[in-house]
Amino acid sequence: MRFFVILLCMSLTVYFLPVAGQVPHSPGPPPALPRPARPDTARVRQLLQAAQQWSTADIPQAIRLSQQALGLARQLRDSVGVGQALLRLSTLHRRHNDFALARRLARQAQALFVRQHDTEGQGRAWLQLSLIDMLQGNPVPALASGLKGLRLAEQAGDAQTKIRLQATLGDIYYKMGSYDEALPALQIALAGGQRTHDQQVTLLALNGLGNSFQMLKKWPQAIYYYQQALALSQQLGDAIGETGSETSLAEVYGLQGNQAAALAHGLRAQQLVRATHDDYNLPAVELMLARAYLLAHQTDSAVALARHGLQLSQQARSNENIRNASDILAQAYAQRHDFAQAYYFRNLHLAYNDTLSGEDTRRRTSRLRYDYELTSKQAQIDLLTKTRQLQAQKAARQRLQLNGLLVGLAGVLLVAGLLWRNIYLKQRANRHLNEMNTQIAAHRDQLNRTLTELQAAQAQLVQREKMASLGEMTAGVAHEIQNPLNFVTNFSDLNVELLAELQEELAGEHLSTSARENIQQLLEDLTLNQVKIQEHGARADRIVKRMLEHSHPSSGARQATDLNALAEDSLRLAYHGWCARNKDFSATLTTDLDPHLQPVPAVAQDLSRVLMNLLTNAFYAVTEKSKHAPATYRPEVQVQTRQTDHAVEIRVRDNGAGIPLAVREKIFQPFFTTKPTGEGTGLGLSLSYDVITKGHGGALSVESQEGEYCQFTISLPVTVGEMVERAVI
């Protein structure tokens, strides 16, 4: 059996107190208490809080403060403060090895809680009594007190005390050698401590699990839980808990034969005990080191430490430490062949071992466990019996209510028959009224549809009239501009020729060098100006021609158009036209036409203009890119058609230089162009956009990645109604 569990329990049970708050881990004194004008219950709580703070640094001082709190609480007739002070004093005297006084104080607190019918306080008092018996090595009364406290904590709904009792019971089962019962109880306590962030319960459960796995010789699990307990003790600054974990690790490594690790952890534990002047835990640490020296066959050191540990344990009346010390001494004297002493200490070991974990002890603890479970089940049976009685009374009341309901139901049925006749007549009248309403609603919907169609037709006529007027005005303006523009371009051509002749005439004249240079410079400037006038006149001439082309009247009549055939023809015509102007040009033409494309109502002439313009722009883009691209670049222009649910799409894609993002939103604006000056009018995409959106109720969009590709998508509605509606909108 293990001897260092008492060490761990002693270090943790100081926290199992009824007063809230955390115990500081620094040994320094707490701040001075304020002095109220007159004594009251708040002063009692302050004294108890100060006692809790002193409990880790100076137990006598903590006892004095608790006694002051007890006296003041009795003077004020503060029953709550009296109970808390009694439990605090019991804890402090238990830690000071005065178990008799600790037990008497706990009994007084228990009697007080019984008189007050305080179930929660009774549970905490039984927890205190269970800890006292466990530390003295009396497992039977410890288990009895723990089970009583557990039942009371369950009744009071005191989750914290219940978790702490689970941890205590698990430790008791371990010390009795009932590891199958200890492990589940300790696992429950560990989960509860982690869930409620109760670090002290978590620490106690970790050490208990390590102890149980060690006795089952499952070394990896034991070392794992001991290391977790050691880390938590260091985190909390709990030197006593750290001592217990170091002691446990030393024994496990010793049992595994790792004497170096065992001695290292044992010496660390001894160092902690001496540093904290922990006289209570000194016997357990000395016995652990004695066992380590015994395993290393250093019998002299083992005997010296074990004898001193036995003496201290007998003074403290710690039965478990006495049993462990006698076991170590029996083995040590046997190794030294001093069989008389070995026989004496073996008999002493057997006597104390029978007290702690003999057959009678197991039988009595099993009986206690059985009584606890029987009491719990009896309480459940009583609860079920009361529930059945209540259910029977409820059923009787329900039967009476049912009989009354049946009588009332008969009267209700009679009234319902009369009401049904009235309802039937009203429903027949409502059906007739609903039929009339349905007819009226259908007639109204028909009128609304007719009105919508008339409004759409009217809007279309207005749009056509606007477009016709705009075309006439555009044609008139273009014609008026074209005549003076022709004079400008013609006279600019003539001026270029005259300037050339003037230069030839001046070449034959005798002039000074400076005069000739000045005249030559002026002639060159005039020639350059005439060339610029000629270029911009030509550009204006193209704009006028485009305006005239746009103002050409079209039939405006939409006919079912095969877009696949229109796209193929436009691609072929645009390609041949571009090749005629650019002799060295060649490109890959790709078509991806939907074979299931249905005819679309459209003006074929206008759509052909749009496609020719988009394709011409595509050929221009790939031509410009090929001038600067590597030799591996292959120009490609693709035309694709697709059928969607409500529209038909035509896509024109090229692998040219693409359109920069900064200008992509402006390309459909009139007179905006990305081409160099003189090469574009800025009207092609603008006119195409108007034809698609206003003339056909469709959409024209662009998608591009600079340096990679550019794709224009034409989307046309598949019905005339949708086309007219979108055009109006």
PDB file of C-alpha atoms in Angstrom, residues 126 130 133 138-151 169 172-173 176 178 181 356 359-377:
ATOM      1  CA  TRP A 126     -19.340  14.941   7.123  1.00  0.00           C
ATOM      2  CA  SER A 130     -14.236  11.715   6.571  1.00  0.00           C
ATOM      3  CA  ASP A 133     -10.559   9.476   9.714  1.00  0.00           C
ATOM      4  CA  ASN A 138      -9.349   4.547   9.651  1.00  0.00           C
ATOM      5  CA  PRO A 139     -10.968   3.674   6.315  1.00  0.00           C
ATOM      6  CA  VAL A 140     -14.272   2.271   7.669  1.00  0.00           C
ATOM      7  CA  PRO A 141     -15.460   5.394   9.566  1.00  0.00           C
ATOM      8  CA  ALA A 142     -13.961   7.565   6.819  1.00  0.00           C
ATOM      9  CA  LEU A 143     -16.065   5.759   4.193  1.00  0.00           C
ATOM     10  CA  ALA A 144     -19.182   5.912   6.401  1.00  0.00           C
ATOM     11  CA  SER A 145     -18.820   9.671   6.874  1.00  0.00           C
ATOM     12  CA  GLY A 146     -18.091  10.218   3.184  1.00  0.00           C
ATOM     13  CA  LEU A 147     -21.185   8.290   2.032  1.00  0.00           C
ATOM     14  CA  LYS A 148     -23.411  10.190   4.478  1.00  0.00           C
ATOM     15  CA  GLY A 149     -21.995  13.498   3.273  1.00  0.00           C
ATOM     16  CA  LEU A 150     -22.437  12.460  -0.387  1.00  0.00           C
ATOM     17  CA  ARG A 151     -26.121  11.678   0.170  1.00  0.00           C
ATOM     18  CA  LEU A 169     -14.183   8.376  -1.525  1.00  0.00           C
ATOM     19  CA  ILE A 172     -10.453   5.821   0.475  1.00  0.00           C
ATOM     20  CA  TYR A 173     -11.171   3.001  -1.989  1.00  0.00           C
ATOM     21  CA  MET A 176      -8.287  -0.079   0.910  1.00  0.00           C
ATOM     22  CA  SER A 178     -10.375  -1.508  -4.070  1.00  0.00           C
ATOM     23  CA  GLU A 181     -14.119   1.244  -7.225  1.00  0.00           C
ATOM     24  CA  LEU A 356      -6.094  -0.692   7.132  1.00  0.00           C
ATOM     25  CA  GLU A 359     -10.778  -8.773   5.330  1.00  0.00           C
ATOM     26  CA  ASP A 360     -12.900  -7.385   8.135  1.00  0.00           C
ATOM     27  CA  THR A 361     -12.241  -3.838   6.936  1.00  0.00           C
ATOM     28  CA  ARG A 362     -13.236  -4.769   3.391  1.00  0.00           C
ATOM     29  CA  ARG A 363     -16.388  -6.462   4.659  1.00  0.00           C
ATOM     30  CA  ARG A 364     -17.426  -3.476   6.757  1.00  0.00           C
ATOM     31  CA  THR A 365     -16.756  -0.961   3.973  1.00  0.00           C
ATOM     32  CA  SER A 366     -18.682  -3.133   1.495  1.00  0.00           C
ATOM     33  CA  ARG A 367     -21.587  -3.186   3.945  1.00  0.00           C
ATOM     34  CA  LEU A 368     -21.463   0.626   4.169  1.00  0.00           C
ATOM     35  CA  ARG A 369     -21.458   0.916   0.385  1.00  0.00           C
ATOM     36  CA  TYR A 370     -24.377  -1.509   0.162  1.00  0.00           C
ATOM     37  CA  ASP A 371     -26.344   0.451   2.798  1.00  0.00           C
ATOM     38  CA  TYR A 372     -25.694   3.695   0.890  1.00  0.00           C
ATOM     39  CA  GLU A 373     -26.921   2.246  -2.388  1.00  0.00           C
ATOM     40  CA  LEU A 374     -29.898   0.613  -0.646  1.00  0.00           C
ATOM     41  CA  THR A 375     -30.845   3.921   0.987  1.00  0.00           C
ATOM     42  CA  SER A 376     -30.555   5.705  -2.348  1.00  0.00           C
ATOM     43  CA  LYS A 377     -32.738   3.113  -4.075  1.00  0.00           C
TER      44      LYS A 377
END
